[in-house]
mmCIF file of C-alpha atoms in Angstrom:
data_model
loop_
_atom_site.group_PDB
_atom_site.id
_atom_site.type_symbol
_atom_site.label_atom_id
_atom_site.label_comp_id
_atom_site.label_asym_id
_atom_site.label_seq_id
_atom_site.Cartn_x
_atom_site.Cartn_y
_atom_site.Cartn_z
ATOM 1 C CA MET B 19 -4.757 -64.228 -7.313
ATOM 2 C CA ALA B 20 -1.549 -65.970 -8.429
ATOM 3 C CA THR B 21 2.033 -65.734 -9.368
ATOM 4 C CA THR B 22 4.183 -68.312 -11.037
ATOM 5 C CA ASP B 23 7.800 -68.974 -12.293
ATOM 6 C CA TYR B 24 6.329 -69.493 -15.784
ATOM 7 C CA SER B 25 8.293 -72.657 -16.170
ATOM 8 C CA LEU B 26 6.269 -75.717 -17.266
ATOM 9 C CA ALA B 27 8.136 -78.627 -16.272
ATOM 10 C CA ASN B 28 7.693 -82.274 -17.613
ATOM 11 C CA ALA B 29 5.243 -83.893 -15.221
ATOM 12 C CA SER B 30 2.289 -86.365 -15.081
ATOM 13 C CA GLY B 31 -1.014 -85.147 -16.788
ATOM 14 C CA ALA B 32 -2.617 -84.018 -13.493
ATOM 15 C CA ALA B 33 0.564 -82.254 -12.277
ATOM 16 C CA PHE B 34 1.194 -80.513 -15.474
ATOM 17 C CA ARG B 35 -2.398 -79.461 -15.864
ATOM 18 C CA ALA B 36 -2.258 -77.860 -12.334
ATOM 19 C CA ASP B 37 1.030 -76.286 -13.301
ATOM 20 C CA LEU B 38 -0.488 -74.902 -16.436
ATOM 21 C CA ASN B 39 -3.620 -73.631 -14.756
ATOM 22 C CA GLN B 40 -1.559 -71.810 -12.191
ATOM 23 C CA THR B 41 0.460 -70.056 -15.081
ATOM 24 C CA LEU B 42 -2.822 -69.225 -16.885
ATOM 25 C CA GLN B 43 -4.177 -67.770 -13.683
ATOM 26 C CA ALA B 44 -1.181 -65.642 -13.219
ATOM 27 C CA ILE B 45 -1.348 -64.473 -16.732
ATOM 28 C CA VAL B 46 -5.151 -63.559 -16.622
ATOM 29 C CA SER B 47 -4.777 -61.804 -13.237
ATOM 30 C CA ASN B 48 -1.673 -59.805 -14.171
ATOM 31 C CA ASN B 49 0.383 -61.711 -11.548
ATOM 32 C CA SER B 50 -1.964 -60.418 -8.839
ATOM 33 C CA SER B 51 -0.216 -60.828 -5.466
ATOM 34 C CA ALA B 52 0.994 -59.029 -2.381
ATOM 35 C CA THR B 53 4.671 -59.758 -3.336
ATOM 36 C CA GLU B 54 6.288 -59.202 -6.678
ATOM 37 C CA PRO B 55 6.629 -62.159 -8.972
ATOM 38 C CA ASN B 56 9.641 -64.245 -9.012
ATOM 39 C CA PRO B 57 11.335 -64.477 -11.361
ATOM 40 C CA THR B 58 10.682 -61.399 -13.263
ATOM 41 C CA PHE B 59 10.617 -60.680 -17.097
ATOM 42 C CA ALA B 60 10.899 -57.370 -19.175
ATOM 43 C CA PHE B 61 7.452 -55.846 -19.837
ATOM 44 C CA MET B 62 5.599 -58.342 -17.542
ATOM 45 C CA TRP B 63 2.699 -56.948 -15.416
ATOM 46 C CA TRP B 64 2.089 -57.119 -11.740
ATOM 47 C CA VAL B 65 -1.109 -56.178 -9.693
ATOM 48 C CA ASP B 66 0.412 -55.126 -6.413
ATOM 49 C CA THR B 67 -2.452 -55.949 -4.008
ATOM 50 C CA THR B 68 -0.483 -54.509 -1.019
ATOM 51 C CA ASN B 69 -0.418 -50.961 -2.480
ATOM 52 C CA ASN B 70 -3.302 -51.385 -4.812
ATOM 53 C CA LEU B 71 -1.108 -50.385 -7.864
ATOM 54 C CA LEU B 72 -0.659 -51.750 -11.399
ATOM 55 C CA LYS B 73 3.022 -51.954 -12.384
ATOM 56 C CA GLN B 74 4.856 -53.146 -15.337
ATOM 57 C CA ARG B 75 8.479 -54.365 -15.692
ATOM 58 C CA ASN B 76 10.784 -51.884 -17.439
ATOM 59 C CA THR B 77 12.759 -52.685 -20.561
ATOM 60 C CA ALA B 78 15.975 -53.671 -18.746
ATOM 61 C CA ASN B 79 14.013 -55.805 -16.255
ATOM 62 C CA SER B 80 15.637 -53.836 -13.567
ATOM 63 C CA ALA B 81 12.657 -52.068 -11.891
ATOM 64 C CA TRP B 82 8.831 -51.641 -11.763
ATOM 65 C CA VAL B 83 7.114 -48.789 -13.577
ATOM 66 C CA THR B 84 3.902 -47.877 -11.848
ATOM 67 C CA LEU B 85 1.138 -47.185 -14.295
ATOM 68 C CA GLY B 86 -1.860 -46.464 -12.090
ATOM 69 C CA THR B 87 -4.188 -47.588 -9.131
ATOM 70 C CA LEU B 88 -6.504 -50.513 -9.181
ATOM 71 C CA ASP B 89 -9.553 -48.226 -8.862
ATOM 72 C CA GLY B 90 -8.680 -46.616 -12.376
ATOM 73 C CA GLY B 91 -6.325 -43.835 -11.383
ATOM 74 C CA ARG B 92 -3.406 -43.047 -13.618
ATOM 75 C CA LEU B 93 -0.069 -42.583 -12.108
ATOM 76 C CA LEU B 94 2.893 -41.050 -13.949
ATOM 77 C CA LYS B 95 6.543 -40.760 -13.201
ATOM 78 C CA ASP B 96 7.968 -37.397 -12.178
ATOM 79 C CA GLY B 97 9.433 -36.711 -15.573
ATOM 80 C CA SER B 98 11.421 -33.524 -16.142
ATOM 81 C CA SER B 99 11.113 -30.069 -18.127
ATOM 82 C CA ALA B 100 13.021 -31.688 -20.976
ATOM 83 C CA ALA B 101 11.160 -35.023 -20.957
ATOM 84 C CA PRO B 102 7.607 -34.461 -19.344
ATOM 85 C CA ALA B 103 5.978 -37.410 -17.636
ATOM 86 C CA LEU B 104 2.898 -36.779 -19.884
ATOM 87 C CA ALA B 105 3.921 -35.745 -23.297
ATOM 88 C CA PHE B 106 2.892 -36.055 -26.941
ATOM 89 C CA ALA B 107 4.279 -38.705 -29.463
ATOM 90 C CA ALA B 108 5.036 -35.851 -31.885
ATOM 91 C CA ASP B 109 6.210 -33.330 -29.276
ATOM 92 C CA THR B 110 7.913 -35.226 -26.538
ATOM 93 C CA ASP B 111 9.328 -32.095 -24.629
ATOM 94 C CA THR B 112 5.797 -30.407 -24.313
ATOM 95 C CA GLY B 113 3.399 -31.791 -21.561
ATOM 96 C CA LEU B 114 3.191 -32.205 -17.787
ATOM 97 C CA THR B 115 5.817 -32.925 -15.208
ATOM 98 C CA ARG B 116 6.172 -33.146 -11.469
ATOM 99 C CA GLY B 117 8.336 -30.432 -10.225
ATOM 100 C CA GLY B 118 8.430 -31.433 -6.567
ATOM 101 C CA ALA B 119 6.203 -32.136 -3.531
ATOM 102 C CA ASN B 120 2.713 -30.884 -4.297
ATOM 103 C CA GLN B 121 4.084 -29.187 -7.706
ATOM 104 C CA LEU B 122 2.744 -29.588 -11.318
ATOM 105 C CA LYS B 123 4.468 -27.983 -14.196
ATOM 106 C CA PHE B 124 3.143 -27.318 -17.752
ATOM 107 C CA VAL B 125 6.164 -27.503 -20.190
ATOM 108 C CA ALA B 126 6.582 -26.349 -23.633
ATOM 109 C CA ALA B 127 9.638 -26.923 -25.790
ATOM 110 C CA GLY B 128 11.449 -27.937 -22.507
ATOM 111 C CA ASP B 129 10.566 -24.533 -20.911
ATOM 112 C CA ASP B 130 8.558 -24.177 -17.745
ATOM 113 C CA VAL B 131 5.517 -22.364 -18.789
ATOM 114 C CA VAL B 132 3.296 -22.487 -15.662
ATOM 115 C CA THR B 133 4.170 -23.999 -12.291
ATOM 116 C CA ALA B 134 1.416 -24.618 -9.956
ATOM 117 C CA SER B 135 1.883 -25.757 -6.353
ATOM 118 C CA SER B 136 -0.185 -25.785 -3.219
ATOM 119 C CA SER B 137 1.204 -22.379 -2.349
ATOM 120 C CA ASP B 138 1.193 -20.456 -5.644
ATOM 121 C CA VAL B 139 1.035 -20.275 -9.369
ATOM 122 C CA VAL B 140 3.953 -19.021 -11.228
ATOM 123 C CA ILE B 141 4.187 -18.171 -14.970
ATOM 124 C CA ASN B 142 7.510 -18.374 -16.813
ATOM 125 C CA GLU B 143 9.422 -19.666 -13.624
ATOM 126 C CA GLY B 144 12.389 -20.280 -15.642
ATOM 127 C CA GLY B 145 12.721 -16.519 -16.762
ATOM 128 C CA ASN B 146 12.504 -17.248 -20.477
ATOM 129 C CA ASN B 147 11.541 -14.944 -23.217
ATOM 130 C CA LEU B 148 7.844 -15.999 -22.871
ATOM 131 C CA ASP B 149 5.128 -13.325 -23.243
ATOM 132 C CA VAL B 150 1.800 -13.873 -21.527
ATOM 133 C CA ARG B 151 -1.477 -12.730 -23.034
ATOM 134 C CA ILE B 152 -4.970 -12.678 -21.816
ATOM 135 C CA GLU B 153 -7.762 -11.973 -24.313
ATOM 136 C CA GLY B 154 -10.992 -10.341 -23.780
ATOM 137 C CA GLN B 155 -14.185 -10.735 -26.024
ATOM 138 C CA ASN B 156 -13.134 -7.717 -27.878
ATOM 139 C CA ASN B 157 -9.506 -7.201 -27.065
ATOM 140 C CA SER B 158 -6.724 -9.585 -28.013
ATOM 141 C CA ALA B 159 -4.338 -8.045 -25.570
ATOM 142 C CA LEU B 160 -6.619 -7.350 -22.535
ATOM 143 C CA LEU B 161 -3.536 -8.077 -20.234
ATOM 144 C CA PHE B 162 -0.101 -8.612 -21.803
ATOM 145 C CA THR B 163 3.313 -9.036 -20.269
ATOM 146 C CA ASP B 164 6.278 -8.430 -22.437
ATOM 147 C CA ALA B 165 9.086 -10.772 -21.110
ATOM 148 C CA SER B 166 11.809 -9.219 -23.230
ATOM 149 C CA THR B 167 11.372 -5.668 -21.942
ATOM 150 C CA ASP B 168 9.866 -6.472 -18.434
ATOM 151 C CA ARG B 169 6.798 -4.453 -19.281
ATOM 152 C CA VAL B 170 3.007 -4.800 -18.751
ATOM 153 C CA GLY B 171 0.325 -3.678 -21.121
ATOM 154 C CA ILE B 172 -3.261 -3.494 -20.339
ATOM 155 C CA GLY B 173 -5.137 -3.198 -23.573
ATOM 156 C CA VAL B 174 -1.785 -2.825 -25.522
ATOM 157 C CA SER B 175 0.621 -5.625 -26.717
ATOM 158 C CA ASP B 176 3.669 -3.422 -27.062
ATOM 159 C CA PRO B 177 3.890 -1.403 -23.815
ATOM 160 C CA GLY B 178 6.307 1.474 -23.860
ATOM 161 C CA THR B 179 6.601 1.940 -20.186
ATOM 162 C CA PHE B 180 6.772 -0.442 -17.153
ATOM 163 C CA VAL B 181 2.923 -0.265 -17.221
ATOM 164 C CA GLU B 182 0.891 1.155 -20.197
ATOM 165 C CA ILE B 183 -2.888 1.185 -20.282
ATOM 166 C CA ALA B 184 -4.586 1.805 -23.711
ATOM 167 C CA SER B 185 -8.391 1.986 -24.022
ATOM 168 C CA GLU B 186 -11.210 4.070 -25.173
ATOM 169 C CA ALA B 187 -12.107 4.594 -21.725
ATOM 170 C CA PRO B 188 -8.934 3.983 -19.646
ATOM 171 C CA TYR B 189 -10.340 4.608 -16.268
ATOM 172 C CA VAL B 190 -8.923 3.091 -13.139
ATOM 173 C CA THR B 191 -11.003 2.768 -9.972
ATOM 174 C CA ILE B 192 -9.824 2.503 -6.429
ATOM 175 C CA ARG B 193 -12.612 2.010 -3.727
ATOM 176 C CA ASN B 194 -12.275 1.797 -0.042
ATOM 177 C CA SER B 195 -14.960 -0.692 1.014
ATOM 178 C CA THR B 196 -14.783 0.496 4.794
ATOM 179 C CA GLN B 197 -18.248 1.795 5.395
ATOM 180 C CA GLU B 198 -17.713 5.143 7.303
ATOM 181 C CA ASP B 199 -18.717 8.772 7.300
ATOM 182 C CA ASN B 200 -15.950 10.290 9.486
ATOM 183 C CA ASP B 201 -13.851 13.236 8.192
ATOM 184 C CA GLY B 202 -10.535 11.747 6.659
ATOM 185 C CA GLY B 203 -12.127 8.383 6.300
ATOM 186 C CA ARG B 204 -12.638 6.243 3.111
ATOM 187 C CA GLU B 205 -9.160 6.984 2.252
ATOM 188 C CA SER B 206 -7.273 5.709 -0.877
ATOM 189 C CA LYS B 207 -3.586 6.417 -1.595
ATOM 190 C CA PHE B 208 -0.886 6.271 -4.264
ATOM 191 C CA ILE B 209 2.234 5.830 -2.447
ATOM 192 C CA PHE B 210 5.646 6.531 -3.934
ATOM 193 C CA GLU B 211 8.699 4.717 -2.520
ATOM 194 C CA GLY B 212 12.339 4.629 -3.217
ATOM 195 C CA GLU B 213 15.625 2.659 -2.146
ATOM 196 C CA GLN B 214 18.426 4.388 -0.404
ATOM 197 C CA SER B 215 21.999 3.500 -1.116
ATOM 198 C CA GLY B 216 21.929 1.310 1.907
ATOM 199 C CA GLY B 217 18.837 -0.536 0.852
ATOM 200 C CA GLU B 218 16.487 1.398 3.171
ATOM 201 C CA ILE B 219 12.963 1.814 1.641
ATOM 202 C CA SER B 220 11.473 5.270 2.131
ATOM 203 C CA THR B 221 8.363 7.016 1.239
ATOM 204 C CA LEU B 222 9.047 9.938 -1.055
ATOM 205 C CA ALA B 223 5.451 11.213 -1.763
ATOM 206 C CA GLU B 224 1.777 10.140 -1.591
ATOM 207 C CA ILE B 225 -1.441 11.188 -3.246
ATOM 208 C CA GLY B 226 -4.581 10.432 -1.373
ATOM 209 C CA ALA B 227 -8.334 10.832 -1.466
ATOM 210 C CA PHE B 228 -10.346 11.228 1.745
ATOM 211 C CA HIS B 229 -13.879 11.830 2.765
ATOM 212 C CA GLN B 230 -14.569 15.468 3.626
ATOM 213 C CA GLY B 231 -16.773 15.569 6.816
ATOM 214 C CA VAL B 232 -18.859 18.731 7.665
ATOM 215 C CA ASN B 233 -16.482 20.969 9.740
ATOM 216 C CA GLY B 234 -14.124 18.198 10.269
ATOM 217 C CA GLY B 235 -16.936 15.896 11.609
ATOM 218 C CA SER B 236 -18.952 12.995 10.307
ATOM 219 C CA SER B 237 -21.364 13.314 7.416
ATOM 220 C CA ASP B 238 -23.166 10.747 5.119
ATOM 221 C CA ASP B 239 -22.471 12.387 1.857
ATOM 222 C CA GLN B 240 -20.011 12.052 -1.173
ATOM 223 C CA LYS B 241 -17.845 14.946 -0.361
ATOM 224 C CA GLY B 242 -14.175 14.227 -0.706
ATOM 225 C CA ARG B 243 -10.872 15.931 -0.964
ATOM 226 C CA LEU B 244 -7.514 15.192 -2.816
ATOM 227 C CA VAL B 245 -4.250 15.706 -0.831
ATOM 228 C CA PHE B 246 -0.770 15.551 -1.971
ATOM 229 C CA PHE B 247 2.100 14.655 0.369
ATOM 230 C CA THR B 248 5.836 15.005 0.057
ATOM 231 C CA ASN B 249 8.623 13.806 2.386
ATOM 232 C CA GLY B 250 10.668 16.745 4.031
ATOM 233 C CA GLY B 251 13.411 14.481 5.268
ATOM 234 C CA SER B 252 12.030 12.984 8.223
ATOM 235 C CA ALA B 253 8.206 12.643 7.630
ATOM 236 C CA VAL B 254 5.483 12.831 5.015
ATOM 237 C CA ASN B 255 3.779 16.093 5.110
ATOM 238 C CA GLU B 256 0.639 17.680 3.442
ATOM 239 C CA VAL B 257 1.610 20.159 0.882
ATOM 240 C CA LEU B 258 -1.458 20.564 -1.268
ATOM 241 C CA THR B 259 -5.085 19.910 -0.603
ATOM 242 C CA LEU B 260 -7.962 20.236 -3.135
ATOM 243 C CA GLY B 261 -11.059 20.524 -1.239
ATOM 244 C CA GLY B 262 -14.583 19.249 -2.177
ATOM 245 C CA ASP B 263 -15.844 22.668 -2.709
ATOM 246 C CA GLY B 264 -13.220 23.616 -5.283
ATOM 247 C CA ASP B 265 -10.771 25.176 -2.601
ATOM 248 C CA ALA B 266 -7.046 24.741 -2.958
ATOM 249 C CA LEU B 267 -4.842 24.841 0.123
ATOM 250 C CA PHE B 268 -1.043 25.114 -0.278
ATOM 251 C CA CYS B 269 1.962 24.340 1.928
ATOM 252 C CA GLY B 270 0.057 22.552 4.692
ATOM 253 C CA THR B 271 -2.468 25.366 5.091
ATOM 254 C CA SER B 272 -5.185 24.146 7.535
ATOM 255 C CA VAL B 273 -7.871 26.730 7.020
ATOM 256 C CA ILE B 274 -9.461 27.771 3.619
ATOM 257 C CA THR B 275 -8.973 31.630 4.548
ATOM 258 C CA PRO B 276 -5.789 32.065 6.169
ATOM 259 C CA GLY B 277 -5.381 35.566 7.598
ATOM 260 C CA LYS B 278 -9.052 36.507 7.309
ATOM 261 C CA ASN B 279 -10.505 36.972 10.758
ATOM 262 C CA ASN B 280 -7.778 34.834 12.030
ATOM 263 C CA THR B 281 -3.894 34.804 12.427
ATOM 264 C CA ASP B 282 -3.285 31.340 10.731
ATOM 265 C CA VAL B 283 -0.575 31.386 8.244
ATOM 266 C CA GLY B 284 -0.714 29.766 4.816
ATOM 267 C CA ALA B 285 -1.969 30.351 1.231
ATOM 268 C CA SER B 286 -5.110 29.180 -0.522
ATOM 269 C CA PHE B 287 -7.610 29.577 -3.152
ATOM 270 C CA GLU B 288 -11.169 29.951 -1.923
ATOM 271 C CA LYS B 289 -13.992 29.056 -4.477
ATOM 272 C CA THR B 290 -16.963 31.264 -4.012
ATOM 273 C CA ALA B 291 -20.332 31.767 -5.844
ATOM 274 C CA ASN B 292 -18.907 34.787 -7.588
ATOM 275 C CA GLY B 293 -15.282 33.174 -8.366
ATOM 276 C CA THR B 294 -11.959 32.518 -6.698
ATOM 277 C CA SER B 295 -10.273 34.518 -3.902
ATOM 278 C CA LEU B 296 -6.610 34.244 -3.133
ATOM 279 C CA TYR B 297 -5.388 34.380 0.614
ATOM 280 C CA VAL B 298 -1.805 34.648 1.625
ATOM 281 C CA SER B 299 -0.906 34.853 5.276
ATOM 282 C CA ASN B 300 2.727 34.710 6.898
ATOM 283 C CA GLY B 301 3.994 35.161 10.389
ATOM 284 C CA THR B 302 7.196 37.242 10.046
ATOM 285 C CA THR B 303 8.402 37.254 6.477
ATOM 286 C CA VAL B 304 7.304 38.585 3.113
ATOM 287 C CA PRO B 305 4.090 36.835 2.305
ATOM 288 C CA ILE B 306 4.104 37.783 -1.486
ATOM 289 C CA PHE B 307 7.460 38.333 -3.525
ATOM 290 C CA VAL B 308 7.164 39.513 -6.909
ATOM 291 C CA ASN B 309 10.187 39.962 -9.367
ATOM 292 C CA ARG B 310 10.617 41.112 -13.083
ATOM 293 C CA ASN B 311 13.891 41.204 -14.858
ATOM 294 C CA THR B 312 12.708 44.093 -17.162
ATOM 295 C CA THR B 313 10.870 47.350 -16.270
ATOM 296 C CA GLY B 314 7.104 47.178 -16.662
ATOM 297 C CA THR B 315 4.032 45.914 -15.016
ATOM 298 C CA VAL B 316 4.239 43.393 -12.171
ATOM 299 C CA PHE B 317 0.567 43.696 -11.230
ATOM 300 C CA ALA B 318 -2.387 44.442 -13.306
ATOM 301 C CA VAL B 319 -5.877 45.347 -12.346
ATOM 302 C CA ARG B 320 -8.877 45.131 -14.498
ATOM 303 C CA TYR B 321 -12.627 45.795 -14.118
ATOM 304 C CA GLN B 322 -15.000 43.928 -16.381
ATOM 305 C CA SER B 323 -11.825 43.188 -18.513
ATOM 306 C CA VAL B 324 -11.074 46.880 -18.978
ATOM 307 C CA ALA B 325 -7.621 47.943 -17.452
ATOM 308 C CA LYS B 326 -8.028 50.110 -14.412
ATOM 309 C CA GLY B 327 -4.426 50.240 -13.031
ATOM 310 C CA GLY B 328 -1.543 48.326 -11.690
ATOM 311 C CA ILE B 329 1.924 48.274 -10.174
ATOM 312 C CA ASP B 330 4.971 48.957 -12.405
ATOM 313 C CA VAL B 331 8.641 48.491 -11.596
ATOM 314 C CA THR B 332 11.491 50.620 -12.987
ATOM 315 C CA THR B 333 15.230 50.447 -12.369
ATOM 316 C CA THR B 334 14.957 52.595 -9.369
ATOM 317 C CA SER B 335 11.441 52.551 -7.939
ATOM 318 C CA VAL B 336 7.910 51.144 -7.909
ATOM 319 C CA VAL B 337 4.986 53.070 -9.579
ATOM 320 C CA TYR B 338 1.531 52.658 -8.443
ATOM 321 C CA ASN B 339 -0.919 53.328 -11.307
ATOM 322 C CA THR B 340 -4.582 53.947 -11.769
ATOM 323 C CA SER B 341 -6.328 54.576 -15.090
ATOM 324 C CA SER B 342 -6.100 58.105 -16.135
ATOM 325 C CA ASP B 343 -6.127 58.185 -19.903
ATOM 326 C CA TYR B 344 -8.014 60.997 -21.423
ATOM 327 C CA ARG B 345 -9.633 58.537 -23.773
ATOM 328 C CA LEU B 346 -11.357 56.938 -20.826
ATOM 329 C CA LYS B 347 -13.083 60.341 -19.758
ATOM 330 C CA GLU B 348 -15.734 62.663 -20.657
ATOM 331 C CA ASN B 349 -17.609 65.682 -19.115
ATOM 332 C CA ILE B 350 -14.223 67.284 -18.432
ATOM 333 C CA VAL B 351 -14.345 70.585 -16.468
ATOM 334 C CA GLY B 352 -12.203 72.373 -13.953
ATOM 335 C CA ILE B 353 -12.505 72.274 -10.219
ATOM 336 C CA ASN B 354 -13.869 75.706 -9.301
ATOM 337 C CA ASP B 355 -14.761 75.359 -5.564
ATOM 338 C CA ALA B 356 -11.428 73.626 -4.501
ATOM 339 C CA ILE B 357 -10.642 75.916 -1.514
ATOM 340 C CA ASP B 358 -14.196 75.710 -0.050
ATOM 341 C CA ARG B 359 -14.130 72.038 -0.281
ATOM 342 C CA VAL B 360 -10.685 71.592 1.219
ATOM 343 C CA LYS B 361 -11.905 73.800 4.099
ATOM 344 C CA GLN B 362 -14.483 70.959 4.781
ATOM 345 C CA LEU B 363 -11.895 68.303 5.118
ATOM 346 C CA LYS B 364 -11.244 67.497 8.924
ATOM 347 C CA PRO B 365 -7.518 66.235 9.212
ATOM 348 C CA LYS B 366 -7.084 64.725 12.637
ATOM 349 C CA ARG B 367 -4.268 63.247 14.916
ATOM 350 C CA PHE B 368 -4.935 59.779 16.209
ATOM 351 C CA ASN B 369 -3.717 56.398 16.868
ATOM 352 C CA PHE B 370 -4.998 53.162 15.747
ATOM 353 C CA ILE B 371 -6.467 50.734 18.493
ATOM 354 C CA GLN B 372 -4.165 47.944 17.497
ATOM 355 C CA GLU B 373 -1.061 50.295 17.813
ATOM 356 C CA PRO B 374 -1.890 52.676 20.721
ATOM 357 C CA SER B 375 1.751 53.999 21.136
ATOM 358 C CA ILE B 376 1.885 55.322 17.527
ATOM 359 C CA VAL B 377 0.234 58.710 16.711
ATOM 360 C CA VAL B 378 -0.428 59.589 13.066
ATOM 361 C CA ASP B 379 -2.080 62.270 10.901
ATOM 362 C CA GLY B 380 -5.176 61.273 8.875
ATOM 363 C CA PHE B 381 -8.791 61.467 8.338
ATOM 364 C CA MET B 382 -11.935 59.760 9.521
ATOM 365 C CA ALA B 383 -12.961 57.992 6.323
ATOM 366 C CA HIS B 384 -16.713 58.812 6.547
ATOM 367 C CA GLU B 385 -15.848 62.436 6.983
ATOM 368 C CA ALA B 386 -13.469 62.519 4.003
ATOM 369 C CA GLN B 387 -16.178 60.608 2.114
ATOM 370 C CA GLU B 388 -18.556 63.610 2.574
ATOM 371 C CA VAL B 389 -16.138 65.896 0.742
ATOM 372 C CA VAL B 390 -14.400 63.381 -1.875
ATOM 373 C CA PRO B 391 -16.704 60.435 -2.158
ATOM 374 C CA GLU B 392 -14.275 58.713 -4.614
ATOM 375 C CA SER B 393 -11.566 58.642 -2.003
ATOM 376 C CA VAL B 394 -13.442 56.338 0.333
ATOM 377 C CA THR B 395 -14.603 52.708 0.135
ATOM 378 C CA GLY B 396 -17.314 51.173 2.231
ATOM 379 C CA THR B 397 -20.195 52.499 4.239
ATOM 380 C CA LYS B 398 -19.953 53.903 7.733
ATOM 381 C CA ASP B 399 -20.740 51.388 10.477
ATOM 382 C CA GLU B 400 -21.372 48.464 7.830
ATOM 383 C CA ILE B 401 -21.347 45.023 9.067
ATOM 384 C CA ASP B 402 -21.520 41.770 7.168
ATOM 385 C CA ASP B 403 -24.186 38.869 7.344
ATOM 386 C CA LYS B 404 -21.985 37.414 10.100
ATOM 387 C CA GLY B 405 -22.256 40.479 12.305
ATOM 388 C CA GLU B 406 -18.505 41.259 11.596
ATOM 389 C CA PRO B 407 -17.569 44.836 10.817
ATOM 390 C CA VAL B 408 -16.783 45.766 7.260
ATOM 391 C CA TYR B 409 -14.289 48.604 7.641
ATOM 392 C CA GLN B 410 -14.041 51.666 5.406
ATOM 393 C CA GLY B 411 -10.847 52.539 3.707
ATOM 394 C CA ILE B 412 -9.307 55.650 2.264
ATOM 395 C CA ASP B 413 -7.188 56.282 -0.840
ATOM 396 C CA HIS B 414 -5.259 59.564 0.011
ATOM 397 C CA SER B 415 -4.145 59.969 -3.424
ATOM 398 C CA LYS B 416 -7.712 60.700 -4.361
ATOM 399 C CA LEU B 417 -7.500 63.910 -2.499
ATOM 400 C CA VAL B 418 -4.472 65.128 -4.493
ATOM 401 C CA PRO B 419 -6.442 66.645 -7.321
ATOM 402 C CA LEU B 420 -8.758 68.672 -4.967
ATOM 403 C CA LEU B 421 -5.697 69.911 -2.913
ATOM 404 C CA THR B 422 -4.006 70.812 -6.114
ATOM 405 C CA ALA B 423 -6.791 72.901 -7.432
ATOM 406 C CA ALA B 424 -6.962 74.497 -3.838
ATOM 407 C CA LEU B 425 -3.351 75.191 -3.984
ATOM 408 C CA GLN B 426 -3.609 76.673 -7.487
ATOM 409 C CA ASP B 427 -6.519 78.848 -6.397
ATOM 410 C CA ALA B 428 -4.446 79.936 -3.399
ATOM 411 C CA ILE B 429 -1.266 80.538 -5.275
ATOM 412 C CA SER B 430 -3.460 82.673 -7.838
ATOM 413 C CA GLN B 431 -4.706 84.793 -5.018
ATOM 414 C CA ILE B 432 -1.361 85.168 -3.449
ATOM 415 C CA GLU B 433 -0.079 86.398 -6.844
ATOM 416 C CA THR B 434 -2.962 88.920 -7.093
ATOM 417 C CA LEU B 435 -2.412 90.173 -3.570
ATOM 418 C CA THR B 436 1.435 90.422 -4.340
ATOM 419 C CA SER B 437 0.769 92.355 -7.562
ATOM 420 C CA ARG B 438 -1.432 94.871 -5.393
ATOM 421 C CA VAL B 439 1.097 95.372 -2.725
ATOM 422 C CA ASP B 440 3.870 95.849 -5.339
ATOM 423 C CA ALA B 441 1.632 98.540 -6.931
ATOM 424 C CA LEU B 442 0.938 100.134 -3.572
ATOM 425 C CA GLU B 443 4.512 100.294 -2.687
ATOM 426 C CA ALA B 444 5.758 101.581 -6.127
#
């Protein structure tokens, strides 16, 4: 290792040869030394053995430029976005530069394209009109960000909304990886938030999917429910639940059949093997409110798609209809034994168990059923498969034809007797 002043002074042969040898040694060793050569010259080399670096003097001979390490590593100056440390001869504003401590920048046309550091990787850090596109094997825009519109496309290169997905099978999967069987577990959610005028972030609504355990418990199966939540002003509350069996519960209803053998309030659709049943239960206000702005039917009833009746509204009243068109009937005959049958009816005075203080007039359903079967539904003393009673009901309007016929017979008899009395008195 040697350095020299690169000045070969006149000297004797031995002295000159020693001076020349030292100069040649400095040249072949690139001025290898623990201290920098003195004097220095533009473009000269220096092997800095203290720091194990290879350096070269700059053009102005004012500083050293570090080129690399002595074990073959290459070292670059920091550079800048406009003049990268590692660039191309034909494209000097495109290449690599050091942005700061532990930070590397990929630069193109003087703009920061990718900034990688020990903490993150940022694409388009300068906020330029730089689109980012990731290609798949069969899709040239598998992931695309449109910088000019601040939109993201998945499978589409011109997204029309903030996020747009285009695919022959645009499915999105959200999976809770927690392994559990509890009711309400395995949940996944979409959460919708907004910022208030003061900057507060509030949750406006949520959509969540949950495991549906058996009777609210634990079950190792795939059953689930979808729940919609909205914020009522102070908290997010459940407003719609779609159950695993196809049931739908509204307005926070907690049971599938509100009001059936219970006093729970709410509204729901219950899915059964025979179709869907609607339940509406209310504590103190009207459970079902129906309005029509013109006269006509507000509720229609059909049996096997054939109209059987309904409820109509007029400008002054409500009309309860049952099918009675002559075109629906056959074997039409008069009622000949009306008075005898009316005499078989057994009207009573009684109170219902639930209202012991109110006494009313009426019939025992099974007794009226013996005389006018079509006026009564159900079977006497019937119970369901759970041991619950299935109560009979009566439609008093079905007694009207019989009572009318009996009254007509009675009027006819009264008229006959009146005629006889008038004849006797004449």
